[in-house]
Coordinates of C-alpha atoms and ligand atoms in Angstrom, one line a residue:
X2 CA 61.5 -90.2 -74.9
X3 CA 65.1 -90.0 -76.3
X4 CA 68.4 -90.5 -74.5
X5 CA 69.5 -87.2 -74.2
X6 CA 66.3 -86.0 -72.1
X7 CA 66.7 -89.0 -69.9
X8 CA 70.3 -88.5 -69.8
X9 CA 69.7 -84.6 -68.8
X10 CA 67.1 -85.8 -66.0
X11 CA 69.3 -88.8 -64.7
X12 CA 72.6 -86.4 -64.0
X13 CA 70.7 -83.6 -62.2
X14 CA 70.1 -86.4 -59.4
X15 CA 72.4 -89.0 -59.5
X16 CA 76.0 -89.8 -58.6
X17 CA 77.4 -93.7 -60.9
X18 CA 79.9 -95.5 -59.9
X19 CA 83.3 -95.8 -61.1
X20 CA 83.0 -92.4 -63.0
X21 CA 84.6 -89.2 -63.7
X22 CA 80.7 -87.8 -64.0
X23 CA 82.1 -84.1 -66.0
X24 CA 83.1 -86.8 -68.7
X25 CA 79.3 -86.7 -69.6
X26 CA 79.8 -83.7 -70.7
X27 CA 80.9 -85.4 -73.9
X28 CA 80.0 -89.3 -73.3
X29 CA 76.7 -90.5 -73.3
X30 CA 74.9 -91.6 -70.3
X31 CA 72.8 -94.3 -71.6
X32 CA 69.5 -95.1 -70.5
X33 CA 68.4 -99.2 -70.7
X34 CA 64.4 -99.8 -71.0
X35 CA 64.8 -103.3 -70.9
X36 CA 66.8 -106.3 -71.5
X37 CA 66.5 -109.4 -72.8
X38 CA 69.3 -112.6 -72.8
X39 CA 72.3 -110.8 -74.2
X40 CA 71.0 -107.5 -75.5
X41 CA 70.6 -104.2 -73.6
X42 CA 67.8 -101.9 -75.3
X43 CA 67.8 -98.2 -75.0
X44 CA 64.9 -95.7 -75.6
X45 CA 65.4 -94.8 -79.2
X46 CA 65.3 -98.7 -80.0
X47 CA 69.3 -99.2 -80.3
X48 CA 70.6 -102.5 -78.8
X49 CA 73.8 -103.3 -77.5
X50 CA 75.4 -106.5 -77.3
X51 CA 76.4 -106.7 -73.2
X52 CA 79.9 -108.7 -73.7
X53 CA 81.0 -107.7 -70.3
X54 CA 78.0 -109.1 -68.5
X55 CA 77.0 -106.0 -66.8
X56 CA 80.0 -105.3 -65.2
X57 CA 80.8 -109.5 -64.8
X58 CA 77.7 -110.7 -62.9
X59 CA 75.2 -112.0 -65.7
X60 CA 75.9 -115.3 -66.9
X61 CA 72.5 -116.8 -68.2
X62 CA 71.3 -113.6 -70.0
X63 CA 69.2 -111.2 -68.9
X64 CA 65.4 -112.1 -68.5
X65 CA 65.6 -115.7 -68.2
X66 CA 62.5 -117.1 -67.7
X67 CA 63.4 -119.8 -65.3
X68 CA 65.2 -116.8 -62.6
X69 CA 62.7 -114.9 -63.5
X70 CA 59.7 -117.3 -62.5
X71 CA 62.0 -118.5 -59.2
X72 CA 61.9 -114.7 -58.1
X73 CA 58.5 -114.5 -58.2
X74 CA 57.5 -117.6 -56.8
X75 CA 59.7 -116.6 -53.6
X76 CA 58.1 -112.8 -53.6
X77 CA 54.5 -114.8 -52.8
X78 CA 55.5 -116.2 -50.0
X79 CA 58.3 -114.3 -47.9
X80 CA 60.5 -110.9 -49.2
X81 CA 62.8 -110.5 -46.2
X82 CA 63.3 -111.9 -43.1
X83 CA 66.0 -110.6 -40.1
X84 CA 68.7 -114.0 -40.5
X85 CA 70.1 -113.8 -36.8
X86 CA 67.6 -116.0 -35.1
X87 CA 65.7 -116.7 -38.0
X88 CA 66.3 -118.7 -40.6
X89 CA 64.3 -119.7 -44.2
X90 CA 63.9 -122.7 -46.4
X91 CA 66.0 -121.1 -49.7
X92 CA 69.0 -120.4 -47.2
X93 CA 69.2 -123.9 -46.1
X94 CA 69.3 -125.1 -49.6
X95 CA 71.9 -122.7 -51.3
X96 CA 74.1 -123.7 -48.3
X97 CA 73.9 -127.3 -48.6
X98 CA 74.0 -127.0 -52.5
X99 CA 77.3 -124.8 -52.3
X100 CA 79.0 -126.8 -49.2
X101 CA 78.8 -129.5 -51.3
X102 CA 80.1 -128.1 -54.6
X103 CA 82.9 -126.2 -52.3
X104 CA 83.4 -129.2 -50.1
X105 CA 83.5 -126.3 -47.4
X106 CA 81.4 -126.4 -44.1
X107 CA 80.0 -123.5 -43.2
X108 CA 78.3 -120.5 -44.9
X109 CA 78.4 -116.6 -43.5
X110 CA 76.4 -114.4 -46.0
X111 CA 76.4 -111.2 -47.0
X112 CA 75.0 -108.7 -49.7
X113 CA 77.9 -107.6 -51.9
X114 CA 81.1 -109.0 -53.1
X115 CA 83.4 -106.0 -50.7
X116 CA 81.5 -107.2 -47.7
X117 CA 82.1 -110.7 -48.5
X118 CA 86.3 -110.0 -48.5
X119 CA 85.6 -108.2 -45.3
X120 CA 84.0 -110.7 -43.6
X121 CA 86.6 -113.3 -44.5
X122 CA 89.6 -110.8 -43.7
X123 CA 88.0 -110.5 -40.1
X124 CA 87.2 -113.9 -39.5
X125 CA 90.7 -114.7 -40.3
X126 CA 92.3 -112.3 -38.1
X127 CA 89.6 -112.9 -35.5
X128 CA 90.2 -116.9 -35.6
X129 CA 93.7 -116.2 -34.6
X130 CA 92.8 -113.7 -31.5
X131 CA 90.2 -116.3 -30.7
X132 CA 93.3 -118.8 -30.3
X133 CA 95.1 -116.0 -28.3
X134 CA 97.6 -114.4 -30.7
X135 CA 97.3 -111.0 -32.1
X136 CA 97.8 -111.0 -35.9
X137 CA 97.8 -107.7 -37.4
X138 CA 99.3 -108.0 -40.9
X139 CA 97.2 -109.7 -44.0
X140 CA 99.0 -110.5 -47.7
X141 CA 97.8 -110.0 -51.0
X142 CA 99.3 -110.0 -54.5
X143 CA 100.5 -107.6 -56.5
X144 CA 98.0 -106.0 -58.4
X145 CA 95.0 -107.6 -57.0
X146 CA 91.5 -106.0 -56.7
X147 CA 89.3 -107.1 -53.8
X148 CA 86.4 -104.1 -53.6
X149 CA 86.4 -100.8 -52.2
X150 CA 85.6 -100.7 -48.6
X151 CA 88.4 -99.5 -46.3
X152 CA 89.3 -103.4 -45.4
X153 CA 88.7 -104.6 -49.1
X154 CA 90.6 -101.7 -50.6
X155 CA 93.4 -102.2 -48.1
X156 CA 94.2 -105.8 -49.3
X157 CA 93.9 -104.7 -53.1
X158 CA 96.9 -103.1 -54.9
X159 CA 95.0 -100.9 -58.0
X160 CA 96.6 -97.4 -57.8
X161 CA 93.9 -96.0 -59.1
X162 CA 91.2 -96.7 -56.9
X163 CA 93.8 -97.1 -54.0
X164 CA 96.4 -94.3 -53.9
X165 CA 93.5 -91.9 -52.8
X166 CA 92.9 -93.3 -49.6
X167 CA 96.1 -94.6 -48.6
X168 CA 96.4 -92.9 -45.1
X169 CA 93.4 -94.7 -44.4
X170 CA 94.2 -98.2 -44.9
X171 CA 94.7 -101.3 -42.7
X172 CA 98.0 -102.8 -43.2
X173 CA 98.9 -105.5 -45.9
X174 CA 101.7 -106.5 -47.5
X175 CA 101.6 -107.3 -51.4
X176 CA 103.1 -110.7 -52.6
X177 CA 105.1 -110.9 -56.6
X178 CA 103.0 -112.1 -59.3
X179 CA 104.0 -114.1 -61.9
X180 CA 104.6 -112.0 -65.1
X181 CA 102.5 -114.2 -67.4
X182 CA 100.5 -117.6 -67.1
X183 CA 103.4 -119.7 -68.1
X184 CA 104.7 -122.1 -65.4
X185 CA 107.9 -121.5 -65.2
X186 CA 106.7 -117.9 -63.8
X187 CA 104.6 -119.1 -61.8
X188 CA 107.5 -121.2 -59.9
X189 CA 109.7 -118.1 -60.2
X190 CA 106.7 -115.8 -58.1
X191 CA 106.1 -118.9 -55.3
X192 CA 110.3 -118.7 -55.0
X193 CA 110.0 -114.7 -53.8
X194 CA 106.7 -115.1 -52.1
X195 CA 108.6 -117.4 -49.7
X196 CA 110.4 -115.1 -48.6
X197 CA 107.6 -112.6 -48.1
X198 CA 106.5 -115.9 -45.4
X199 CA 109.9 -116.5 -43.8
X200 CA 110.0 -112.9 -43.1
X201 CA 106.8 -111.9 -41.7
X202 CA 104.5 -115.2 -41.0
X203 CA 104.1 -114.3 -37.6
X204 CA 102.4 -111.3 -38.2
X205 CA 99.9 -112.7 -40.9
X206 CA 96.2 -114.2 -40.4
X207 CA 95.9 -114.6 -44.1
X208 CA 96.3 -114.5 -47.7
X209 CA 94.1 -113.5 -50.0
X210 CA 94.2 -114.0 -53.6
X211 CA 91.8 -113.6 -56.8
X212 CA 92.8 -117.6 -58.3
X213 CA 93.6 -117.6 -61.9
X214 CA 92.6 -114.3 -63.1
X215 CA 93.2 -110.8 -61.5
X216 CA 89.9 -109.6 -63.4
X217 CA 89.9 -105.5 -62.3
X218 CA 94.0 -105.9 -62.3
X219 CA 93.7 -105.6 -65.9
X220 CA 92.6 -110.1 -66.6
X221 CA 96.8 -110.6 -65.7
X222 CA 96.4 -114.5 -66.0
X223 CA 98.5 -116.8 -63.8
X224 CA 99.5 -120.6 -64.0
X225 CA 97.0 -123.2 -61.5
X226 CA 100.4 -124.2 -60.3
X227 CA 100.8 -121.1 -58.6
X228 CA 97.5 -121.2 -56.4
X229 CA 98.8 -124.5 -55.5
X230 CA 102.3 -123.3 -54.6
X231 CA 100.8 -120.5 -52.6
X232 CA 98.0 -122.9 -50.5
X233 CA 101.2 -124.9 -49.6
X234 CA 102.8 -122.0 -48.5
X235 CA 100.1 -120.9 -46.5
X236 CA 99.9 -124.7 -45.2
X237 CA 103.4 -124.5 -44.2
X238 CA 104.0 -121.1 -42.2
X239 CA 100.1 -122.0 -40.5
X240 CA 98.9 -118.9 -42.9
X241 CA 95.0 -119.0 -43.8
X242 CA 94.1 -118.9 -47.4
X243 CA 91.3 -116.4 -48.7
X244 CA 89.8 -116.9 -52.1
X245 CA 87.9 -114.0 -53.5
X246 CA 86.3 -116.3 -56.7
X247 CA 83.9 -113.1 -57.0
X248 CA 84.7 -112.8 -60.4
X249 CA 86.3 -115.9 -61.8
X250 CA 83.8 -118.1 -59.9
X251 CA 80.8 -119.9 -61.4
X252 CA 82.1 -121.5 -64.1
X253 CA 83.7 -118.5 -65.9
X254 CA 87.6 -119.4 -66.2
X255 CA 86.1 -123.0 -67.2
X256 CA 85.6 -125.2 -64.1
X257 CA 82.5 -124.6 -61.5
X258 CA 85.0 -122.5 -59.4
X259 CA 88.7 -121.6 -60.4
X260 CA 90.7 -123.0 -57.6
X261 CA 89.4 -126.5 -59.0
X262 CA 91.9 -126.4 -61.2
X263 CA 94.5 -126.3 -58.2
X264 CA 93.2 -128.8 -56.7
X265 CA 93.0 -127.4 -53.4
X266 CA 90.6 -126.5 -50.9
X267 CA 91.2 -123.3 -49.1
X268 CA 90.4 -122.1 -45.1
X269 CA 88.2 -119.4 -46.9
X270 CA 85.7 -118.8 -49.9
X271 CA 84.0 -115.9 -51.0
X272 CA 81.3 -115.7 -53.7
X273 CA 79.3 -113.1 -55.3
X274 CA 78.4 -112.1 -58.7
X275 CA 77.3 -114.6 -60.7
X276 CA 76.2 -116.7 -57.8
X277 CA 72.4 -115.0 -58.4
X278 CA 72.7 -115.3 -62.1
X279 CA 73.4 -111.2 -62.0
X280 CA 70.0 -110.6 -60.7
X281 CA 70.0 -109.1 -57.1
X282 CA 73.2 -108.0 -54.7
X283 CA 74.3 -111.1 -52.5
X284 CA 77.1 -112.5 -51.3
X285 CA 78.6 -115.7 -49.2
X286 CA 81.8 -116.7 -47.5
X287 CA 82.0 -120.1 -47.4
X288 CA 84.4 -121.3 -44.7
X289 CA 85.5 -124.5 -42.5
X290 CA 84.6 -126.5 -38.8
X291 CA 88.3 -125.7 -38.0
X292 CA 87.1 -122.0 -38.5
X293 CA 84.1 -122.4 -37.2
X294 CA 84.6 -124.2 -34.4
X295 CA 87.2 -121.4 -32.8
X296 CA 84.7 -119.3 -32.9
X297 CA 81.4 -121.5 -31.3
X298 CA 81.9 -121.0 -27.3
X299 CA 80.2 -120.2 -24.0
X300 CA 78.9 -116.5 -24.6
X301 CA 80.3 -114.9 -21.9
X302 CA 83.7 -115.5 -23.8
X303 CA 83.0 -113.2 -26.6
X304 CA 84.2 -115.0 -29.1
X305 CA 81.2 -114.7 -30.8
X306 CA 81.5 -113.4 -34.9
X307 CA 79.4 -110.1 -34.1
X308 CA 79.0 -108.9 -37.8
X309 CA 75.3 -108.7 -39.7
X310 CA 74.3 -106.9 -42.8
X311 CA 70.4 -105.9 -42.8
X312 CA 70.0 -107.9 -46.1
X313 CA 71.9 -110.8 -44.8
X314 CA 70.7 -114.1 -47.2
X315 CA 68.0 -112.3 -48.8
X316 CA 65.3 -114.6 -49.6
X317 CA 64.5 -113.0 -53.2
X318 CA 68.3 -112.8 -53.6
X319 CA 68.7 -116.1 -52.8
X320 CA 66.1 -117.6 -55.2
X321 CA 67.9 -116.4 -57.6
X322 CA 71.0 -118.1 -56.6
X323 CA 69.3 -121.4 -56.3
X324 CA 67.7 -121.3 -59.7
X325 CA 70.7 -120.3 -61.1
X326 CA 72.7 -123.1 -59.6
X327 CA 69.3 -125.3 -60.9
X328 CA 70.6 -124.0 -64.1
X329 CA 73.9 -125.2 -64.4
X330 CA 72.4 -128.7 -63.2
X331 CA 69.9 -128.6 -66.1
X332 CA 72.4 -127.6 -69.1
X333 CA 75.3 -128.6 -69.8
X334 CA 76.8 -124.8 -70.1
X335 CA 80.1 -125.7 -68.6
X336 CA 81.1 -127.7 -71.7
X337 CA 79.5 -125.9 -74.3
X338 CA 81.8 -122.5 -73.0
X339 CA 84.7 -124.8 -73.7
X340 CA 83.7 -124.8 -77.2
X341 CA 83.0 -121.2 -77.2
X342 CA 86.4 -120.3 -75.5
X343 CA 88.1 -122.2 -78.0
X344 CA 86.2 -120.7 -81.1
X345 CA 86.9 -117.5 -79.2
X346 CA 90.4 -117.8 -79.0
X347 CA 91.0 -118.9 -83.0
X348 CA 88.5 -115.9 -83.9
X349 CA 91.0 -113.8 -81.7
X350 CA 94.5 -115.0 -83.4
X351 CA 94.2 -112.3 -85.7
X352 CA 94.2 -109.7 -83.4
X353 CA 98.1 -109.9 -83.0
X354 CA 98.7 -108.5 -86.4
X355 CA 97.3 -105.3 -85.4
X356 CA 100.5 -103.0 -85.0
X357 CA 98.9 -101.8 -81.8
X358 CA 98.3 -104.9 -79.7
X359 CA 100.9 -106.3 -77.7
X360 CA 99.5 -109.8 -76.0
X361 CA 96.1 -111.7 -76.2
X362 CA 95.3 -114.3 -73.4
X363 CA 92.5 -116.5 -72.1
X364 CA 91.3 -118.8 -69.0
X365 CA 87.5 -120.0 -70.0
X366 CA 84.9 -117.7 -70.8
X367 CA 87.1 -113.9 -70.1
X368 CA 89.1 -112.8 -73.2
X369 CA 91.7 -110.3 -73.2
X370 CA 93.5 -108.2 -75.7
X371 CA 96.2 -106.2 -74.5
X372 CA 97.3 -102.9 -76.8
X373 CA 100.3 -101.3 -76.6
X374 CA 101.0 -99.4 -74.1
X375 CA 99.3 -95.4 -75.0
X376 CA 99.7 -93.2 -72.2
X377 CA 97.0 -92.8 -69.3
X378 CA 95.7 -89.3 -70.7
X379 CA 95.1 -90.2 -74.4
X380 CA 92.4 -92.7 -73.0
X381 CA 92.7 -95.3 -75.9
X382 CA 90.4 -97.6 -74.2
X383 CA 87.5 -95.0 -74.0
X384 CA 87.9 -94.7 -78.0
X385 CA 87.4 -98.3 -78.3
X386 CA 84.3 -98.2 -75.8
X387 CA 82.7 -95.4 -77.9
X388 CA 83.6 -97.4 -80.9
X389 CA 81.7 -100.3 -79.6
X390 CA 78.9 -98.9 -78.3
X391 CA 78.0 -96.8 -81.7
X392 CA 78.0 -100.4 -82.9
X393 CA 75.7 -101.9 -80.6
X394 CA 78.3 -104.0 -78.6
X395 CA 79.2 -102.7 -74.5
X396 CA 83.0 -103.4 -74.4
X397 CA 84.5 -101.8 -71.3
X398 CA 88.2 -101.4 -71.1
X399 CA 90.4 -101.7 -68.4
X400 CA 92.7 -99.1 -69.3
X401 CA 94.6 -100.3 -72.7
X402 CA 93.0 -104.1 -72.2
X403 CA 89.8 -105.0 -73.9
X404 CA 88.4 -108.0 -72.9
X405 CA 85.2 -110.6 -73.2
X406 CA 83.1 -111.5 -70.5
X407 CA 79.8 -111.8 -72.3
X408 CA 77.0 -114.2 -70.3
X409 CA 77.5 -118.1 -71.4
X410 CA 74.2 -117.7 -73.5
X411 CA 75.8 -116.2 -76.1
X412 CA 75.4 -117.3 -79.5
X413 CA 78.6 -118.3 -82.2
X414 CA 76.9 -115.4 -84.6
X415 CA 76.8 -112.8 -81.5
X416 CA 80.4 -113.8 -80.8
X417 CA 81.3 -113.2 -84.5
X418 CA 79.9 -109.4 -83.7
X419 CA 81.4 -109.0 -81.0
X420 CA 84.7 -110.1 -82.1
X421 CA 84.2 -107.9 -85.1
X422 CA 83.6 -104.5 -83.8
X423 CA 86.4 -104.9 -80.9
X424 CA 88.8 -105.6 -84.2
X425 CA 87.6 -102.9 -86.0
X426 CA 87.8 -100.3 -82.5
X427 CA 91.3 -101.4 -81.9
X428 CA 92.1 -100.6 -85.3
X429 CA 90.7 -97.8 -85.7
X430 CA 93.2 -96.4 -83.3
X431 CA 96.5 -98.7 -85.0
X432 CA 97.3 -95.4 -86.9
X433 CA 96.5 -92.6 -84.5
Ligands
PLP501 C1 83.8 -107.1 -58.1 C2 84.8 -107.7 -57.2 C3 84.8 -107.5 -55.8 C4 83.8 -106.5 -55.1 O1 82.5 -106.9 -55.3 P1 81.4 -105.8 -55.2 O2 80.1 -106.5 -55.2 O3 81.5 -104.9 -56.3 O4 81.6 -105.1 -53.9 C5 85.7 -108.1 -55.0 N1 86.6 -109.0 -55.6 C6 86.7 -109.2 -56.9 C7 87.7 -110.1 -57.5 C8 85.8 -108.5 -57.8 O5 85.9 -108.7 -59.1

């Protein structure tokens, strides 16, 4: 079969995410027959280098053969099980494994990253009822990106997805953002976030923050010093702190989990992505006994978190998580991506001699080149992602930002490819 008949089957049924679907009217829809550690294979035999980790889950390739074997080990023996008043052996072990890691107490699970920031966004404001005040108001940052439920959507400040639906969203207030990763920024964006706290801590159960890397805000990189600053704000003004490490944890801005490099612990974790290796949906928020405990009563007091997903801790889902957590115990991929940031970064340097790009930047294993700034309808980054894909590598632009997030398992000579055909896509447009 070739990709244009799938293609032609595929859009008389279905609906894809993310997409202005009359734009396959000219942009292939492609179809993947299989997959195997960092390639994608389509039906007439082309490959495609997946440098974005299929949309930033994937991080030991695709196929391994130790998550592979873990999934079906579990699929013998149980599939699913209801997690309120049952319980199974893979669930008990990903928690301990990740309290641990987290040095966090408690974990609440879910199936998908958006239902993960929900969870925590009610928990917070819940904790606070529990304790008998009523507080209505969350903060965020500027140009954050937390999902796109109602709750998740409300917190996240990406016009595009969010402009839409404004009528419909829960309040939040948006914190400043440091303009680049540099320090003294960083100290500049804690000074007015202050007074965002002075002005309305009363009112606020939580912030919540994407540490390091605001992935879906177009990879804007701040400073560790700024997490820090904002924990102690939160510390201060008796504000909980919510990190979504959906994206930037498991290892990918360089340490196990980003807010490492803050040293600080926050009142609130949530994972997803990578956490299954980019296998199968699930999700956790990992959380503390101070947390906990406000909520573990008597039940006639109602104080009871009353919120389930049917696929809560999916034991298939699960399996995956723990192998992949087996993984990073059994390699040492955490250092070798240190040596593949770095040859990523010199590769890159060269990229700021293009007339059209205007910053490059870098925390671990994401990469981002930033062009100039062509308008919204001329669509530069789709010209790149054509460009890329007629040359076997899936780049995906966030609007005039390319950027790397391939899975750790990639080679130095797939890198060299990779860095190659974004070059020659960007430059392809230098001129136009
Ligand atoms: C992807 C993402 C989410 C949402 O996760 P989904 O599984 O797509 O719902 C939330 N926060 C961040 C930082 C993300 O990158």
């Amino acid at each position: 079969m070739k990709n244009s008949d799938f293609m032609q089957k595929d859009l008389k049924f279905n609906w894809h995410p993310c997409t202005q679907m009359k734009d396959h009217e000219f942009l292939p829809l492609i179809p993947i027959k299989k997959a195997k550690e960092i390639y994608l294979y389509d039906f007439e035999g082309n490959s495609y280098i997946d440098a974005i980790s299929s949309w930033w889950v994937n991080i030991f390739g695709h196929q391994n053969k130790y998550i592979n074997k873990a999934i079906k080990k579990q699929l013998k023996k149980l599939e699913h099980v209801i997690f309120a008043g049952f319980t199974h052996k893979g669930a008990v072990k990903l928690s301990k494994r990740l309290t641990k890691l987290t040095k966090l107490d408690k974990v609440f699970y879910a199936d998908n990253g958006s239902s993960a920031v929900e969870v925590a966004l009610k928990m917070a404001y819940h904790y606070y009822l529990n304790k008998g005040e009523k507080r209505h108001l969350f903060f965020s940052l500027k140009n954050s990106y937390h999902g796109e439920t109602i709750g998740a959507l409300s917190v996240g400040d990406v016009d595009l997805y969010k402009k839409t639906y404004e009528p419909l969203l829960i309040k939040s207030i948006q914190l400043p953002i440091p303009k680049d990763d540099s320090k003294k920024e960083a100290l500049q964006a804690l000074k007015n976030c202050k007074l965002y706290f002075q002005k309305y801590h009363y009112d606020v159960s939580s912030l919540i923050i994407e540490p390091l890397v605001q992935c879906a805000g177009n990879m804007k990189m701040h400073h560790p010093i700024f997490v820090k600053g904002l924990k102690e704000l939160c510390d201060e003004f008796n504000v909980k702190l919510i990190l979504d490490e959906i994206a930037v944890g498991f290892g990918r801005t360089g340490s196990m989990f980003a807010h490492f490099q803050a040293g600080i612990k926050p009142d609130f974790l949530c994972l997803s992505k990578g956490l299954t290796g980019g296998y199968m949906p699930l999700s956790m928020v990992l959380t503390t006994n101070d947390i906990y405990n406000e909520f573990y009563c008597d039940y006639e007091k109602l104080k009871a978190f009353l919120h389930s997903h049917s696929y809560t801790a999916n034991p298939l889902a699960i399996a995956a998580a723990n192998a992949t957590l087996d993984l990073f115990e059994k390699t040492d991929i955490l250092k070798e991506n240190k040596k593949k940031a770095k040859y990523i970064w010199n590769k890159i340097q060269k990229f700021k001699k293009l007339k059209n790009v205007k910053e490059i930047r870098q925390k671990g294993m994401i990469t981002a080149i930033e062009m100039i700034d062509y308008p919204f309808e001329k669509r530069a980054g789709l010209e790149v992602y054509k460009y890329g894909l007629k040359n076997g590598v899936l780049l995906r632009p966030l609007g005039n930002v390319i950027y790397f997030m391939p899975p750790y398992i990639i080679t130095y000579e797939e890198i060299d490819k990779m860095i190659k055909t974004a070059y020659k896509g960007i430059k392809c447009l230098e001129d136009k």
